[in-house]
mmCIF file of C-alpha atoms in Angstrom:
data_model
loop_
_atom_site.group_PDB
_atom_site.id
_atom_site.type_symbol
_atom_site.label_atom_id
_atom_site.label_comp_id
_atom_site.label_asym_id
_atom_site.label_seq_id
_atom_site.Cartn_x
_atom_site.Cartn_y
_atom_site.Cartn_z
ATOM 1 C CA UNK A 1 3.144 -6.495 19.703
ATOM 2 C CA UNK A 2 1.081 -8.538 17.950
ATOM 3 C CA UNK A 3 -2.581 -7.405 19.029
ATOM 4 C CA UNK A 4 -1.018 -3.851 18.704
ATOM 5 C CA UNK A 5 0.170 -4.291 15.715
ATOM 6 C CA UNK A 6 -3.564 -5.380 14.502
ATOM 7 C CA UNK A 7 -4.934 -2.035 16.633
ATOM 8 C CA UNK A 8 -2.727 -0.081 14.114
ATOM 9 C CA UNK A 9 -4.382 -1.773 11.089
ATOM 10 C CA UNK A 10 -7.757 -1.004 12.089
ATOM 11 C CA UNK A 11 -7.080 2.472 12.546
ATOM 12 C CA UNK A 12 -5.619 2.560 9.090
ATOM 13 C CA UNK A 13 -8.566 0.986 7.494
ATOM 14 C CA UNK A 14 -10.802 3.650 9.217
ATOM 15 C CA UNK A 15 -9.320 6.467 7.941
ATOM 16 C CA UNK A 16 -8.541 5.309 4.604
ATOM 17 C CA UNK A 17 -12.490 4.094 4.433
ATOM 18 C CA UNK A 18 -13.699 7.751 5.361
ATOM 19 C CA UNK A 19 -10.888 9.278 2.812
ATOM 20 C CA UNK A 20 -12.147 6.830 0.337
ATOM 21 C CA UNK A 21 -15.775 7.921 0.652
ATOM 22 C CA UNK A 22 -15.136 11.347 1.375
ATOM 23 C CA UNK A 23 -12.945 13.013 -1.487
ATOM 24 C CA UNK A 24 -12.956 9.963 -3.914
ATOM 25 C CA UNK A 25 -10.049 8.189 -3.164
ATOM 26 C CA UNK A 26 -8.873 4.945 -2.138
ATOM 27 C CA UNK A 27 -6.912 5.572 0.525
ATOM 28 C CA UNK A 28 -3.258 4.211 -0.385
ATOM 29 C CA UNK A 29 -1.520 7.280 -0.018
ATOM 30 C CA UNK A 30 -2.290 7.107 3.685
ATOM 31 C CA UNK A 31 -1.430 3.447 3.723
ATOM 32 C CA UNK A 32 1.715 3.124 2.287
ATOM 33 C CA UNK A 33 2.969 5.221 4.252
ATOM 34 C CA UNK A 34 0.913 3.512 6.934
ATOM 35 C CA UNK A 35 2.171 0.313 6.068
ATOM 36 C CA UNK A 36 6.147 1.195 5.343
ATOM 37 C CA UNK A 37 5.600 2.603 9.519
ATOM 38 C CA UNK A 38 4.221 -0.764 10.461
ATOM 39 C CA UNK A 39 7.016 -2.906 8.728
ATOM 40 C CA UNK A 40 9.736 -0.832 10.438
ATOM 41 C CA UNK A 41 7.990 -1.132 13.553
ATOM 42 C CA UNK A 42 8.360 -4.563 13.406
ATOM 43 C CA UNK A 43 12.069 -4.929 12.289
ATOM 44 C CA UNK A 44 11.429 -5.893 8.695
ATOM 45 C CA UNK A 45 14.133 -4.868 6.407
ATOM 46 C CA UNK A 46 13.255 -7.008 3.337
ATOM 47 C CA UNK A 47 14.513 -5.668 0.106
ATOM 48 C CA UNK A 48 10.623 -6.074 -1.463
ATOM 49 C CA UNK A 49 9.694 -4.270 1.437
ATOM 50 C CA UNK A 50 8.679 -0.536 -0.535
ATOM 51 C CA UNK A 51 6.873 -2.978 -3.072
ATOM 52 C CA UNK A 52 4.684 -5.159 -0.116
ATOM 53 C CA UNK A 53 3.485 -1.914 1.073
ATOM 54 C CA UNK A 54 2.027 -0.548 -2.458
ATOM 55 C CA UNK A 55 1.218 -3.870 -3.204
ATOM 56 C CA UNK A 56 -1.034 -4.512 0.060
ATOM 57 C CA UNK A 57 -2.030 -0.947 -0.038
ATOM 58 C CA UNK A 58 -4.027 -1.413 -4.069
ATOM 59 C CA UNK A 59 -5.331 -4.681 -2.075
ATOM 60 C CA UNK A 60 -6.888 -2.825 0.400
ATOM 61 C CA UNK A 61 -8.205 -0.426 -2.047
ATOM 62 C CA UNK A 62 -10.524 -3.377 -3.677
ATOM 63 C CA UNK A 63 -12.363 -3.374 -0.857
ATOM 64 C CA UNK A 64 -12.672 0.214 0.348
ATOM 65 C CA UNK A 65 -13.499 1.193 -3.329
ATOM 66 C CA UNK A 66 -16.444 -1.530 -3.202
ATOM 67 C CA UNK A 67 -17.940 0.083 0.566
ATOM 68 C CA UNK A 68 -17.562 3.502 -1.002
ATOM 69 C CA UNK A 69 -18.927 3.153 -4.884
ATOM 70 C CA UNK A 70 -21.582 1.352 -3.151
ATOM 71 C CA UNK A 71 -22.550 4.616 -0.890
ATOM 72 C CA UNK A 72 -22.048 6.973 -3.619
ATOM 73 C CA UNK A 73 -23.689 4.831 -6.560
ATOM 74 C CA UNK A 74 -27.076 5.145 -3.603
ATOM 75 C CA UNK A 75 -26.550 9.255 -3.751
ATOM 76 C CA UNK A 76 -26.764 9.034 -7.591
ATOM 77 C CA UNK A 77 -22.842 11.097 -8.014
ATOM 78 C CA UNK A 78 -21.147 8.118 -10.129
ATOM 79 C CA UNK A 79 -21.133 8.819 -13.777
ATOM 80 C CA UNK A 80 -20.933 5.627 -14.744
ATOM 81 C CA UNK A 81 -20.793 6.351 -18.872
ATOM 82 C CA UNK A 82 -17.329 7.955 -18.059
ATOM 83 C CA UNK A 83 -16.406 5.158 -15.754
ATOM 84 C CA UNK A 84 -16.755 3.030 -18.874
ATOM 85 C CA UNK A 85 -15.204 5.048 -20.875
ATOM 86 C CA UNK A 86 -11.953 5.336 -18.761
ATOM 87 C CA UNK A 87 -12.206 1.339 -17.477
ATOM 88 C CA UNK A 88 -10.103 0.391 -20.713
ATOM 89 C CA UNK A 89 -7.242 2.851 -19.815
ATOM 90 C CA UNK A 90 -7.833 2.500 -16.123
ATOM 91 C CA UNK A 91 -7.265 -1.338 -16.059
ATOM 92 C CA UNK A 92 -4.113 -1.655 -19.187
ATOM 93 C CA UNK A 93 -1.853 1.450 -16.916
ATOM 94 C CA UNK A 94 -2.263 -0.050 -14.104
ATOM 95 C CA UNK A 95 -1.355 -3.398 -15.374
ATOM 96 C CA UNK A 96 1.581 -1.924 -16.876
ATOM 97 C CA UNK A 97 2.623 0.038 -13.924
ATOM 98 C CA UNK A 98 2.337 -2.673 -11.169
ATOM 99 C CA UNK A 99 4.980 -4.627 -14.111
ATOM 100 C CA UNK A 100 7.419 -1.360 -14.079
ATOM 101 C CA UNK A 101 7.271 -0.700 -10.885
ATOM 102 C CA UNK A 102 8.988 -4.256 -10.154
ATOM 103 C CA UNK A 103 11.957 -2.721 -12.099
ATOM 104 C CA UNK A 104 12.189 0.426 -10.355
ATOM 105 C CA UNK A 105 13.453 1.698 -6.651
ATOM 106 C CA UNK A 106 10.053 2.607 -4.992
ATOM 107 C CA UNK A 107 11.618 5.520 -3.015
ATOM 108 C CA UNK A 108 12.170 7.273 -6.501
ATOM 109 C CA UNK A 109 8.459 6.636 -7.747
ATOM 110 C CA UNK A 110 7.272 8.183 -4.427
ATOM 111 C CA UNK A 111 9.177 10.688 -4.150
ATOM 112 C CA UNK A 112 8.674 11.384 -8.182
ATOM 113 C CA UNK A 113 4.511 11.335 -7.042
ATOM 114 C CA UNK A 114 4.938 13.260 -4.233
ATOM 115 C CA UNK A 115 6.117 16.433 -5.833
ATOM 116 C CA UNK A 116 3.111 16.094 -8.608
ATOM 117 C CA UNK A 117 0.902 15.864 -5.858
ATOM 118 C CA UNK A 118 2.302 18.978 -3.920
ATOM 119 C CA UNK A 119 1.761 20.587 -7.390
ATOM 120 C CA UNK A 120 -1.967 19.508 -7.687
ATOM 121 C CA UNK A 121 -2.963 20.219 -4.270
ATOM 122 C CA UNK A 122 -1.558 23.829 -4.349
ATOM 123 C CA UNK A 123 -3.488 24.358 -7.711
ATOM 124 C CA UNK A 124 -6.795 22.937 -6.067
ATOM 125 C CA UNK A 125 -6.889 25.289 -2.645
ATOM 126 C CA UNK A 126 -5.907 28.360 -4.543
ATOM 127 C CA UNK A 127 -8.050 28.047 -7.978
ATOM 128 C CA UNK A 128 -10.593 30.500 -8.834
ATOM 129 C CA UNK A 129 -13.865 29.981 -10.088
ATOM 130 C CA UNK A 130 -17.035 28.030 -9.413
ATOM 131 C CA UNK A 131 -17.662 24.448 -9.262
ATOM 132 C CA UNK A 132 -19.164 22.887 -12.511
ATOM 133 C CA UNK A 133 -20.538 24.386 -15.470
ATOM 134 C CA UNK A 134 -20.069 23.489 -19.084
ATOM 135 C CA UNK A 135 -18.173 20.342 -19.092
ATOM 136 C CA UNK A 136 -14.841 19.839 -20.590
ATOM 137 C CA UNK A 137 -13.939 16.278 -21.182
ATOM 138 C CA UNK A 138 -11.676 14.997 -23.815
ATOM 139 C CA UNK A 139 -12.674 12.628 -26.463
ATOM 140 C CA UNK A 140 -12.280 9.200 -26.503
ATOM 141 C CA UNK A 141 -9.308 8.687 -27.226
ATOM 142 C CA UNK A 142 -7.832 11.389 -24.784
ATOM 143 C CA UNK A 143 -9.913 9.716 -22.111
ATOM 144 C CA UNK A 144 -8.269 6.312 -22.935
ATOM 145 C CA UNK A 145 -4.686 7.970 -22.527
ATOM 146 C CA UNK A 146 -5.714 10.119 -19.836
ATOM 147 C CA UNK A 147 -7.499 6.617 -18.028
ATOM 148 C CA UNK A 148 -3.615 4.859 -19.022
ATOM 149 C CA UNK A 149 -1.781 7.089 -17.624
ATOM 150 C CA UNK A 150 -3.917 7.589 -13.794
ATOM 151 C CA UNK A 151 -3.746 4.039 -14.006
ATOM 152 C CA UNK A 152 0.336 3.860 -14.653
ATOM 153 C CA UNK A 153 1.073 6.124 -11.766
ATOM 154 C CA UNK A 154 -1.520 5.001 -9.042
ATOM 155 C CA UNK A 155 0.102 1.161 -9.265
ATOM 156 C CA UNK A 156 3.494 2.533 -9.420
ATOM 157 C CA UNK A 157 3.145 4.078 -5.976
ATOM 158 C CA UNK A 158 -0.323 1.549 -4.417
ATOM 159 C CA UNK A 159 -3.254 4.756 -4.872
ATOM 160 C CA UNK A 160 -6.749 4.138 -5.820
ATOM 161 C CA UNK A 161 -6.318 6.999 -8.883
ATOM 162 C CA UNK A 162 -8.346 9.497 -6.860
ATOM 163 C CA UNK A 163 -5.724 11.624 -5.702
ATOM 164 C CA UNK A 164 -5.027 12.028 -10.277
ATOM 165 C CA UNK A 165 -8.759 11.715 -11.491
ATOM 166 C CA UNK A 166 -10.782 14.172 -8.854
ATOM 167 C CA UNK A 167 -8.208 16.721 -9.600
ATOM 168 C CA UNK A 168 -8.106 15.775 -13.976
ATOM 169 C CA UNK A 169 -12.251 15.569 -13.433
ATOM 170 C CA UNK A 170 -12.500 18.787 -11.292
ATOM 171 C CA UNK A 171 -10.224 20.780 -13.925
ATOM 172 C CA UNK A 172 -12.546 19.520 -16.556
ATOM 173 C CA UNK A 173 -15.653 21.604 -14.955
ATOM 174 C CA UNK A 174 -17.360 17.812 -13.116
ATOM 175 C CA UNK A 175 -18.940 18.715 -10.172
ATOM 176 C CA UNK A 176 -17.030 18.362 -7.590
ATOM 177 C CA UNK A 177 -19.779 15.670 -5.409
ATOM 178 C CA UNK A 178 -20.009 13.705 -8.721
ATOM 179 C CA UNK A 179 -16.393 13.456 -9.262
ATOM 180 C CA UNK A 180 -15.825 11.850 -5.927
ATOM 181 C CA UNK A 181 -18.192 9.294 -6.693
ATOM 182 C CA UNK A 182 -17.171 8.697 -9.816
ATOM 183 C CA UNK A 183 -13.447 8.679 -8.499
ATOM 184 C CA UNK A 184 -14.188 6.054 -6.441
ATOM 185 C CA UNK A 185 -15.828 3.869 -9.051
ATOM 186 C CA UNK A 186 -12.674 4.771 -11.159
ATOM 187 C CA UNK A 187 -10.741 3.165 -8.158
ATOM 188 C CA UNK A 188 -11.999 -0.338 -8.650
ATOM 189 C CA UNK A 189 -9.983 -1.430 -12.084
ATOM 190 C CA UNK A 190 -7.164 0.429 -11.169
ATOM 191 C CA UNK A 191 -6.853 -1.463 -7.760
ATOM 192 C CA UNK A 192 -7.846 -5.210 -9.357
ATOM 193 C CA UNK A 193 -5.277 -5.046 -12.501
ATOM 194 C CA UNK A 194 -2.480 -3.380 -10.308
ATOM 195 C CA UNK A 195 -3.211 -6.032 -7.687
ATOM 196 C CA UNK A 196 -3.152 -9.003 -10.404
ATOM 197 C CA UNK A 197 0.424 -7.570 -11.773
ATOM 198 C CA UNK A 198 2.052 -7.622 -8.557
ATOM 199 C CA UNK A 199 0.472 -10.846 -7.939
ATOM 200 C CA UNK A 200 2.435 -12.422 -10.550
ATOM 201 C CA UNK A 201 5.584 -9.873 -10.175
ATOM 202 C CA UNK A 202 6.166 -10.662 -7.112
ATOM 203 C CA UNK A 203 5.404 -14.478 -6.955
ATOM 204 C CA UNK A 204 9.221 -15.709 -7.150
ATOM 205 C CA UNK A 205 10.512 -12.497 -5.350
ATOM 206 C CA UNK A 206 12.664 -13.485 -2.565
ATOM 207 C CA UNK A 207 13.114 -11.665 1.073
ATOM 208 C CA UNK A 208 9.053 -11.534 1.011
ATOM 209 C CA UNK A 209 6.969 -11.324 4.715
ATOM 210 C CA UNK A 210 5.014 -14.326 5.481
ATOM 211 C CA UNK A 211 1.226 -15.167 3.789
ATOM 212 C CA UNK A 212 2.497 -12.696 0.812
ATOM 213 C CA UNK A 213 0.884 -14.086 -2.534
ATOM 214 C CA UNK A 214 3.324 -12.042 -4.586
ATOM 215 C CA UNK A 215 3.762 -8.925 -2.742
ATOM 216 C CA UNK A 216 0.132 -8.619 -1.285
ATOM 217 C CA UNK A 217 0.358 -9.315 2.334
ATOM 218 C CA UNK A 218 -2.735 -10.778 3.659
ATOM 219 C CA UNK A 219 -2.821 -10.162 7.120
ATOM 220 C CA UNK A 220 -2.542 -6.390 6.835
ATOM 221 C CA UNK A 221 -5.005 -6.398 3.838
ATOM 222 C CA UNK A 222 -7.631 -8.256 5.947
ATOM 223 C CA UNK A 223 -7.218 -5.899 9.312
ATOM 224 C CA UNK A 224 -7.559 -2.847 7.363
ATOM 225 C CA UNK A 225 -10.433 -3.954 5.196
ATOM 226 C CA UNK A 226 -12.541 -4.987 7.674
ATOM 227 C CA UNK A 227 -12.096 -1.168 9.147
ATOM 228 C CA UNK A 228 -12.232 0.688 5.882
ATOM 229 C CA UNK A 229 -15.256 -1.202 4.045
ATOM 230 C CA UNK A 230 -17.392 -0.418 7.661
ATOM 231 C CA UNK A 231 -15.867 3.618 7.665
ATOM 232 C CA UNK A 232 -15.536 4.240 3.800
ATOM 233 C CA UNK A 233 -20.141 5.139 4.393
ATOM 234 C CA UNK A 234 -19.930 7.783 6.921
ATOM 235 C CA UNK A 235 -17.038 9.645 4.268
ATOM 236 C CA UNK A 236 -19.440 9.244 1.708
ATOM 237 C CA UNK A 237 -22.620 10.872 4.056
ATOM 238 C CA UNK A 238 -20.055 14.110 4.639
ATOM 239 C CA UNK A 239 -18.824 14.312 0.854
ATOM 240 C CA UNK A 240 -22.828 15.494 -0.021
ATOM 241 C CA UNK A 241 -23.001 17.730 3.492
ATOM 242 C CA UNK A 242 -19.926 19.773 2.556
ATOM 243 C CA UNK A 243 -19.587 23.066 0.312
ATOM 244 C CA UNK A 244 -18.250 21.521 -3.084
ATOM 245 C CA UNK A 245 -16.081 24.476 -2.844
ATOM 246 C CA UNK A 246 -15.334 23.363 0.718
ATOM 247 C CA UNK A 247 -14.380 20.060 -0.316
ATOM 248 C CA UNK A 248 -11.819 20.925 -3.423
ATOM 249 C CA UNK A 249 -10.083 22.896 -1.026
ATOM 250 C CA UNK A 250 -9.296 20.206 1.529
ATOM 251 C CA UNK A 251 -8.713 17.348 -1.283
ATOM 252 C CA UNK A 252 -5.963 20.234 -2.038
ATOM 253 C CA UNK A 253 -5.378 20.603 1.364
ATOM 254 C CA UNK A 254 -5.240 16.621 1.622
ATOM 255 C CA UNK A 255 -2.670 16.562 -1.237
ATOM 256 C CA UNK A 256 -0.096 18.848 -0.321
ATOM 257 C CA UNK A 257 0.468 17.070 2.960
ATOM 258 C CA UNK A 258 0.912 13.759 0.951
ATOM 259 C CA UNK A 259 3.012 15.210 -1.468
ATOM 260 C CA UNK A 260 4.911 16.560 1.527
ATOM 261 C CA UNK A 261 5.670 13.355 3.200
ATOM 262 C CA UNK A 262 5.820 11.220 0.209
ATOM 263 C CA UNK A 263 8.469 13.550 -1.593
ATOM 264 C CA UNK A 264 10.878 13.380 1.599
ATOM 265 C CA UNK A 265 9.979 10.034 2.728
ATOM 266 C CA UNK A 266 12.991 7.659 4.029
#
């Protein structure tokens, strides 16, 4: 059983790593449902199970984001000035999101995000118009507010933020490859602040699984991140080979699948 669980973690990590490099997402949208399935396979029925899946996903995103950022930076597709302007809001929102998540039913949050992800995905699949063009980014206050919203929602459901950041940057007419690279970099402050929040809020929570710090389950983090950090550079290479329009529509399809999965999760 333990060997089988480890193999599942490695497969999950490989998928998350490729998605992080290819689409600029942390892989949490894959990891949270996957972790819940693994917990169910182990017969775990702890009250904190959903929160542990979310927190563990964010901890994995920290390491996946580092590998993805390195790969995209080498190709010059990270807008570091934009990342710096978004970072204060991302950090604040993610920390607050983790605190709020401790008080709210995780299934409700997943379903809310699932509906939102489905709507965003449909918009990207059917959106017409050329990629890029004149940028339409908000000012400093707008970027801080946007970063806070993205960080808060991302921490609530355990994703790295790419599922929200990439569509938003695309709507601001940032070229798709650059949006993916910048989103990957934005995932790091989201994950770091979110993990800190979940460790603090879950420190004395009863019913957690063994080998946990707060809500973060370290055996899962180790198994997943080993595979994800190896796979992320391959995804980044694919992002630079694929045409921007196909990449945007592919991302939209992925969001639709994720949205349906989360909206109807039981």
